Short mmCIF file of C-alpha atoms in Angstrom, two decimals:
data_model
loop_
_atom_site.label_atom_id
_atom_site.label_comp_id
_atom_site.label_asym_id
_atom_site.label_seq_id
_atom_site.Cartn_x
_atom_site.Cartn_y
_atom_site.Cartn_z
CA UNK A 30 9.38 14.60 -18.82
CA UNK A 31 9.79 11.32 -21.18
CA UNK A 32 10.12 9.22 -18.48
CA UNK A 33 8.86 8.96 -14.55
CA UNK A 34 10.97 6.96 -12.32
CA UNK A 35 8.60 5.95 -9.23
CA UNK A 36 9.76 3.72 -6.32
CA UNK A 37 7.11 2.02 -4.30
CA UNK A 38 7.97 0.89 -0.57
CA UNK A 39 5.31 -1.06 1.36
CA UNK A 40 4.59 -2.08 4.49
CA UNK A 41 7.60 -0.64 6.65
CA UNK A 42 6.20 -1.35 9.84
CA UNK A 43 8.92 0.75 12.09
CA UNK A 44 8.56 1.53 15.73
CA UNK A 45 10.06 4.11 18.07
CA UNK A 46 10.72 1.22 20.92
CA UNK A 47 11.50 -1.64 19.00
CA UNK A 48 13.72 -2.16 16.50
CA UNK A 49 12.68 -4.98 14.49
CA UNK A 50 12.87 -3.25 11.11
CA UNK A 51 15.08 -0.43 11.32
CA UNK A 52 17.99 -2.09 9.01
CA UNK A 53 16.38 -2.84 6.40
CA UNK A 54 14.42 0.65 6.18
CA UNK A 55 18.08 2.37 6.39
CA UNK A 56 19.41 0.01 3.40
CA UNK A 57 16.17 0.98 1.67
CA UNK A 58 16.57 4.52 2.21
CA UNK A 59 20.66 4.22 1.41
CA UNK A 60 19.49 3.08 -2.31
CA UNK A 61 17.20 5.67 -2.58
CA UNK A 62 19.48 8.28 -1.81
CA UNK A 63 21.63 6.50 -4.72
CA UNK A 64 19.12 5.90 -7.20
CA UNK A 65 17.68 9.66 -6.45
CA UNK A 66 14.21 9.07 -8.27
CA UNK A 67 11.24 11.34 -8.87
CA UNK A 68 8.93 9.73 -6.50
CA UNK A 69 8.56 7.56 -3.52
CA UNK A 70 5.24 6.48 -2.85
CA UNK A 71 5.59 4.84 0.80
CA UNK A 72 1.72 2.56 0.35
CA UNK A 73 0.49 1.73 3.56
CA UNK A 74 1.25 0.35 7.35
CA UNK A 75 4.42 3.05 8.30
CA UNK A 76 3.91 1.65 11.84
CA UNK A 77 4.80 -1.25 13.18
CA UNK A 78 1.63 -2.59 14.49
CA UNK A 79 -0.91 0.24 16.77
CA UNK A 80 -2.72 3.02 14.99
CA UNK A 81 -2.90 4.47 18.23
CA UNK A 82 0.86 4.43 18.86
CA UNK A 83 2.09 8.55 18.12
CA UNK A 84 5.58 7.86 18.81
CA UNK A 85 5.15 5.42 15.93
CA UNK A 86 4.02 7.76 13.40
CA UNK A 87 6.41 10.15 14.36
CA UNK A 88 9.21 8.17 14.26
CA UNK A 89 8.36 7.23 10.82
CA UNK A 90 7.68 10.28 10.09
CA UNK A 91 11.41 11.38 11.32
CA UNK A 92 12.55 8.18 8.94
CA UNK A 93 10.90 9.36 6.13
CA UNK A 94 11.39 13.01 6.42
CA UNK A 95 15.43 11.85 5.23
CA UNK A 96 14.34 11.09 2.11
CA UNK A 97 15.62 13.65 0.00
CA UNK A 98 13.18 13.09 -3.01
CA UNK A 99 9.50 14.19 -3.19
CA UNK A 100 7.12 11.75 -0.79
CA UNK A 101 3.66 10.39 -1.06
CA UNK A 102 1.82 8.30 1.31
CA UNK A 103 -0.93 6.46 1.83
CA UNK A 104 -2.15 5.06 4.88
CA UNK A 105 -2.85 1.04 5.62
CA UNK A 106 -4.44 -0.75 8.05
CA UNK A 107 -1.91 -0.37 11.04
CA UNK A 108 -1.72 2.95 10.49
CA UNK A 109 -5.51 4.37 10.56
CA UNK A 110 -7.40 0.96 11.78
CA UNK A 111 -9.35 -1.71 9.41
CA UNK A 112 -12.21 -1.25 7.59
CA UNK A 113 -14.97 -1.57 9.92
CA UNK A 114 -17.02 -4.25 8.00
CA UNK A 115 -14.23 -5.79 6.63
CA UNK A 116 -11.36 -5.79 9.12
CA UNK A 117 -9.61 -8.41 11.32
CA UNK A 118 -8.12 -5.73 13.55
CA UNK A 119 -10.10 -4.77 16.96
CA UNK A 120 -9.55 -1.52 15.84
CA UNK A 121 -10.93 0.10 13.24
CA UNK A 122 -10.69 2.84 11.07
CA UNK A 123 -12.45 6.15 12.42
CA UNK A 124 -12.35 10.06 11.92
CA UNK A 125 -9.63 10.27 15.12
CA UNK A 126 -6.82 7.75 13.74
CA UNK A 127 -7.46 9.03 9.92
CA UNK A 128 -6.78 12.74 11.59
CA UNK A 129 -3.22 11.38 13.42
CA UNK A 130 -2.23 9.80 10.04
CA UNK A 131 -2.69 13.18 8.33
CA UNK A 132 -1.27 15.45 11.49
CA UNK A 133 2.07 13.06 10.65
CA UNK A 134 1.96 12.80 7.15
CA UNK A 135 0.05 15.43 5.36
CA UNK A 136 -2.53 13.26 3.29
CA UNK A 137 -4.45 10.27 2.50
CA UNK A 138 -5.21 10.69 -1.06
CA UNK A 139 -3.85 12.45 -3.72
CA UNK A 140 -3.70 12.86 -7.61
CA UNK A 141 -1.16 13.89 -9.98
CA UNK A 142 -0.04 13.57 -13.64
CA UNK A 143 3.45 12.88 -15.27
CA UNK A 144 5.19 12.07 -18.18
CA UNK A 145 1.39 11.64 -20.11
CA UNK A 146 0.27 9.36 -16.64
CA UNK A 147 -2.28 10.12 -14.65
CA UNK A 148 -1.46 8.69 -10.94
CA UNK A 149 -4.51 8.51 -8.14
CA UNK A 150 -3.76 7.20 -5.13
CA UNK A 151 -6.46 6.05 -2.37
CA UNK A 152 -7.17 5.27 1.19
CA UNK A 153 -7.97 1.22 0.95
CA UNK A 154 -8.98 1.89 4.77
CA UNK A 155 -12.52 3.89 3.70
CA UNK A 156 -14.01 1.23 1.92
CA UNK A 157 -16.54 -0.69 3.54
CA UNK A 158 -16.61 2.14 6.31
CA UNK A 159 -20.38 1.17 7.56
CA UNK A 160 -21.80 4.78 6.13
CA UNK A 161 -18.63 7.34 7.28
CA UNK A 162 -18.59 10.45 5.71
CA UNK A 163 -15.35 10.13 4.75
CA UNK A 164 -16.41 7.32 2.30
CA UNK A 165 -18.54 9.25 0.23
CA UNK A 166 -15.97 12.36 0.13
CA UNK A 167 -13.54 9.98 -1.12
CA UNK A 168 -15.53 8.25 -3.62
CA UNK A 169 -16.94 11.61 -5.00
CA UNK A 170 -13.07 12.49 -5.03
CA UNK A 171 -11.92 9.46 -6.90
CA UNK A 172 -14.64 9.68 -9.15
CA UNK A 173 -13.97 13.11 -10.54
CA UNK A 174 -9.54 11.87 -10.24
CA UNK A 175 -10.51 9.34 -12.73
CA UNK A 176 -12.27 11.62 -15.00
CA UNK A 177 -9.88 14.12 -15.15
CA UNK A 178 -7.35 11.53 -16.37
CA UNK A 179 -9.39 9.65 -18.52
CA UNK A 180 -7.71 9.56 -22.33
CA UNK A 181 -4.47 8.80 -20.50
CA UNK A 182 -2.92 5.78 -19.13
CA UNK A 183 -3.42 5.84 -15.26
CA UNK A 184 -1.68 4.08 -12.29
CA UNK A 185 -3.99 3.68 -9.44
CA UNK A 186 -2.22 3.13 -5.47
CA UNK A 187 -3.80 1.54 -2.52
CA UNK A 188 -2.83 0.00 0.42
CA UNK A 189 -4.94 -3.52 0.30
CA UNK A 190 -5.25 -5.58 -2.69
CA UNK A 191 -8.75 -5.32 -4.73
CA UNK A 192 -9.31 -9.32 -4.72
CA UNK A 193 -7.21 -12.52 -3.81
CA UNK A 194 -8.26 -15.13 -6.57
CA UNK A 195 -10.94 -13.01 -8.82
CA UNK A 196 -13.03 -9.90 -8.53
CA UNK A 197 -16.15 -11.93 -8.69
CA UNK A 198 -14.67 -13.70 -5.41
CA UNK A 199 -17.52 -13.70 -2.45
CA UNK A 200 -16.03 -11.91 0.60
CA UNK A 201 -14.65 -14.51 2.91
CA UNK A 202 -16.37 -15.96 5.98
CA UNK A 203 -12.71 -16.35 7.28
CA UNK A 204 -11.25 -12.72 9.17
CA UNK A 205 -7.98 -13.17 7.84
CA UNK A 206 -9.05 -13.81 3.91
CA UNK A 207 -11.16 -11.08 4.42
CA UNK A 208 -8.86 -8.63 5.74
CA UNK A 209 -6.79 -9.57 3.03
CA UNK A 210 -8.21 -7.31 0.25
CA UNK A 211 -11.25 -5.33 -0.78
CA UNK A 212 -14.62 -6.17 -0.09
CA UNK A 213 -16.73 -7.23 -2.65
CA UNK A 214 -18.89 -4.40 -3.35
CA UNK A 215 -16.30 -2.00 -3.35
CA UNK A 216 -13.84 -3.27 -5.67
CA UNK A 217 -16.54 -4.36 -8.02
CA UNK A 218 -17.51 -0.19 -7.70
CA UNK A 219 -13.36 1.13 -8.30
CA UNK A 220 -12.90 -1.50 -11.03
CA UNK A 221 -16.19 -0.44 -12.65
CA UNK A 222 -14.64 2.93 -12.39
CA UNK A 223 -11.19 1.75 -13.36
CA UNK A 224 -12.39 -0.01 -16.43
CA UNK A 225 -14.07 3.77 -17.41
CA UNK A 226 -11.34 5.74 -16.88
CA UNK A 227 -8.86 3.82 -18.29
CA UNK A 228 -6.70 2.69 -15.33
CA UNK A 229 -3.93 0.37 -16.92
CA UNK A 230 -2.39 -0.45 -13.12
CA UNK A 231 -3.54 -1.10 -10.00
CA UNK A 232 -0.19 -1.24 -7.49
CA UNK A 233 -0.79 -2.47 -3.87
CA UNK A 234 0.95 -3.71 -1.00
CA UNK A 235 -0.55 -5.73 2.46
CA UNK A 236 0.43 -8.89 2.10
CA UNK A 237 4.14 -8.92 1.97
CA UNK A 238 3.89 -10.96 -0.94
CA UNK A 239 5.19 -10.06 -4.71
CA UNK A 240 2.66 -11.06 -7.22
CA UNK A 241 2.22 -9.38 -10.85
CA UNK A 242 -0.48 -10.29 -12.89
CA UNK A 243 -2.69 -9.05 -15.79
CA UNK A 244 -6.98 -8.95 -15.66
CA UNK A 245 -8.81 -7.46 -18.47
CA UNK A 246 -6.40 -5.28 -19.21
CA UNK A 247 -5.25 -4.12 -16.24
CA UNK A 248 -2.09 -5.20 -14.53
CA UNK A 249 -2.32 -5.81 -10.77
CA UNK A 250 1.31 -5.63 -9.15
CA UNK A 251 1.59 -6.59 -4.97
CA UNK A 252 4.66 -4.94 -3.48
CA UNK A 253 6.57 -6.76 -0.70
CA UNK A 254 7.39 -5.26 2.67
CA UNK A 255 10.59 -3.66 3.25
CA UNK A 256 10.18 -5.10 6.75
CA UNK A 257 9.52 -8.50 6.81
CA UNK A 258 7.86 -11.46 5.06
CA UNK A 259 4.51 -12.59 7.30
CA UNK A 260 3.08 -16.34 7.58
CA UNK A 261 4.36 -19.58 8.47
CA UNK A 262 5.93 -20.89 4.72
CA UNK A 263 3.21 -23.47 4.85
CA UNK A 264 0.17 -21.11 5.03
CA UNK A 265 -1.61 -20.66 1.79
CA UNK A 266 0.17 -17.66 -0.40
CA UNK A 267 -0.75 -16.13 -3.58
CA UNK A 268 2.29 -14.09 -4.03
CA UNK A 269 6.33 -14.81 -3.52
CA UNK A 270 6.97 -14.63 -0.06
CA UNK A 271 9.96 -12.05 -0.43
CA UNK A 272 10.87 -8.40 0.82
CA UNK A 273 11.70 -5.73 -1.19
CA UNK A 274 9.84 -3.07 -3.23
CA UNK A 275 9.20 -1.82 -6.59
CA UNK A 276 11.03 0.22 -9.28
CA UNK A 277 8.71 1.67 -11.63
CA UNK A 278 9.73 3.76 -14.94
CA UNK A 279 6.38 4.99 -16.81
CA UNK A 280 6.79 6.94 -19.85
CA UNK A 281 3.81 7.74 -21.92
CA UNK A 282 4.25 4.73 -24.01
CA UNK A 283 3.96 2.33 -21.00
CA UNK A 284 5.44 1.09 -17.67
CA UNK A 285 8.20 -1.26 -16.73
CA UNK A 286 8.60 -2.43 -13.31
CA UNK A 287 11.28 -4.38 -10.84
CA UNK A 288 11.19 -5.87 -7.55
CA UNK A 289 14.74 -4.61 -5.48
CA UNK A 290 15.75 -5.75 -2.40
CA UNK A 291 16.04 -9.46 -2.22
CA UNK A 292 19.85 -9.44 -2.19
CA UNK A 293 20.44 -6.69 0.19
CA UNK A 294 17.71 -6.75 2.50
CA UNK A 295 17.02 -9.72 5.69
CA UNK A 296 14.20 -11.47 5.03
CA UNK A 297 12.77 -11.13 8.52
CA UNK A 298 10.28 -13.79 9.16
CA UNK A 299 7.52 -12.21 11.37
CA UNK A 300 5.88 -15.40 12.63
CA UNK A 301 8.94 -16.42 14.03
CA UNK A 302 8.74 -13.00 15.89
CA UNK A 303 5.32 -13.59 17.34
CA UNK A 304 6.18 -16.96 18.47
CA UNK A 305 8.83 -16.06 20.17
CA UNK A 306 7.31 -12.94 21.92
CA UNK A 307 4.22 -15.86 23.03
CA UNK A 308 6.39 -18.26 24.08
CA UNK A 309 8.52 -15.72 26.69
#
């Protein structure tokens, strides 16, 4: 294979009772089914909001299961919980909502090579876990992922951003800066690691922003939500406020990359949402 056509969604946020997303994940899905490309990797927060909610996952899981191209997911924040020393979120990630996550969709990591990439994709959610087992595992995991790719170009996938501003960035005193990416000794850990291996991207989603930028020689890429765009337009941002998602192409020489969406999709504001749901 001399080239790898991946598509990364983000962030679809879809619910079994309400419907706030629904068109745009069916125009998403339409081009997909158009496009037909090698890969979707759907990054984090299927569900609307509850990691608790089952009907949720499963009607994501119904959504996705449509798809008629291979699948890979990882799991964000609304899905599994937040990190427990890290999060914003009253709940947190644990061994119960990690095991619903994987009863709907199958896994929460996973590795793979193609057209002379090596692709590793990891659960954001673990890091910081306050001593879980499942930590370790996955570091152990990733650690040996890397390796086995190293002397080829690799694309790495997680749901939260490593950093905001700079890797060297102390972790926030505020909850929602710190919820916003990886804690401090963790990313400073993977990008050791990444900076080993040979990792060339780092693709992430979270913040329903679209940012692209380059850091020592690796490229850092935020995909938007397909759902909606989330802050008042005021708030601080460090990416585009936009929704959409990414077309990648990798072929052993390199990567290119698009953001789609913009002129097909509603840019649902989600603030606008929530105040409206307070004030009824």
């Amino acid at each position: 294979m001399t080239e790898f056509r991946l598509i990364q969604v983000a962030d679809l946020h879809l619910s079994a009772a309400h419907d706030y997303h629904s068109d745009n994940w069916r125009r998403v899905a339409a081009w997909i089914a158009r496009e037909a490309p090698d890969l979707v990797v759907v990054n984090g927060d299927l569900v609307l909001e509850d990691p608790d909610a089952d009907a949720d996952h499963a009607f994501a899981r119904g959504m996705l299961e449509k798809l008629a191209v291979p699948r890979r997911f990882l799991p964000g924040n609304h899905d599994i919980g937040d990190n427990v020393l890290f999060g914003k979120m009253a709940k947190r990630v644990n061994d119960e909502r990690r095991a619903r996550f994987l009863r709907h969709f199958g896994e929460e990591r996973w590795a793979f090579e193609a057209a002379g990439w090596g692709f590793v994709g990891i659960n954001s959610q673990l890091f910081g876990s306050s001593g879980q087992q499942a930590e370790a595992e996955q570091w152990a995991w990733a650690e040996d992922s890397l390796r086995r790719y190293s002397g080829k170009p690799i694309a790495l996938f997680t749901h939260k951003p490593l950093f905001l501003d700079h890797p060297s960035d102390a972790d926030h005193d505020d909850l929602t800066l710190r919820q916003s990416c990886v804690d401090r000794a963790s990313r400073t850990r993977l990008l050791a690691l990444c900076r080993e291996h040979g990792v060339q991207l780092v693709s992430t989603g979270h913040k329903h922003q679209t940012r692209a930028f380059s850091l020592d020689g690796i490229y850092h890429i935020w995909a938007p939500s397909t759902a909606c765009v989330n802050g008042r337009p005021d708030a601080l941002h460090w990416g585009t406020r936009e929704v959409g998602f990414v077309d990648y192409r990798f072929t052993p020489d390199g990567f290119t990359h698009r953001i789609v969406g913009a002129d097909f999709l509603f840019r649902h504001e989600n603030y606008v949402r929530k105040l409206g749901a307070a004030e009824g």
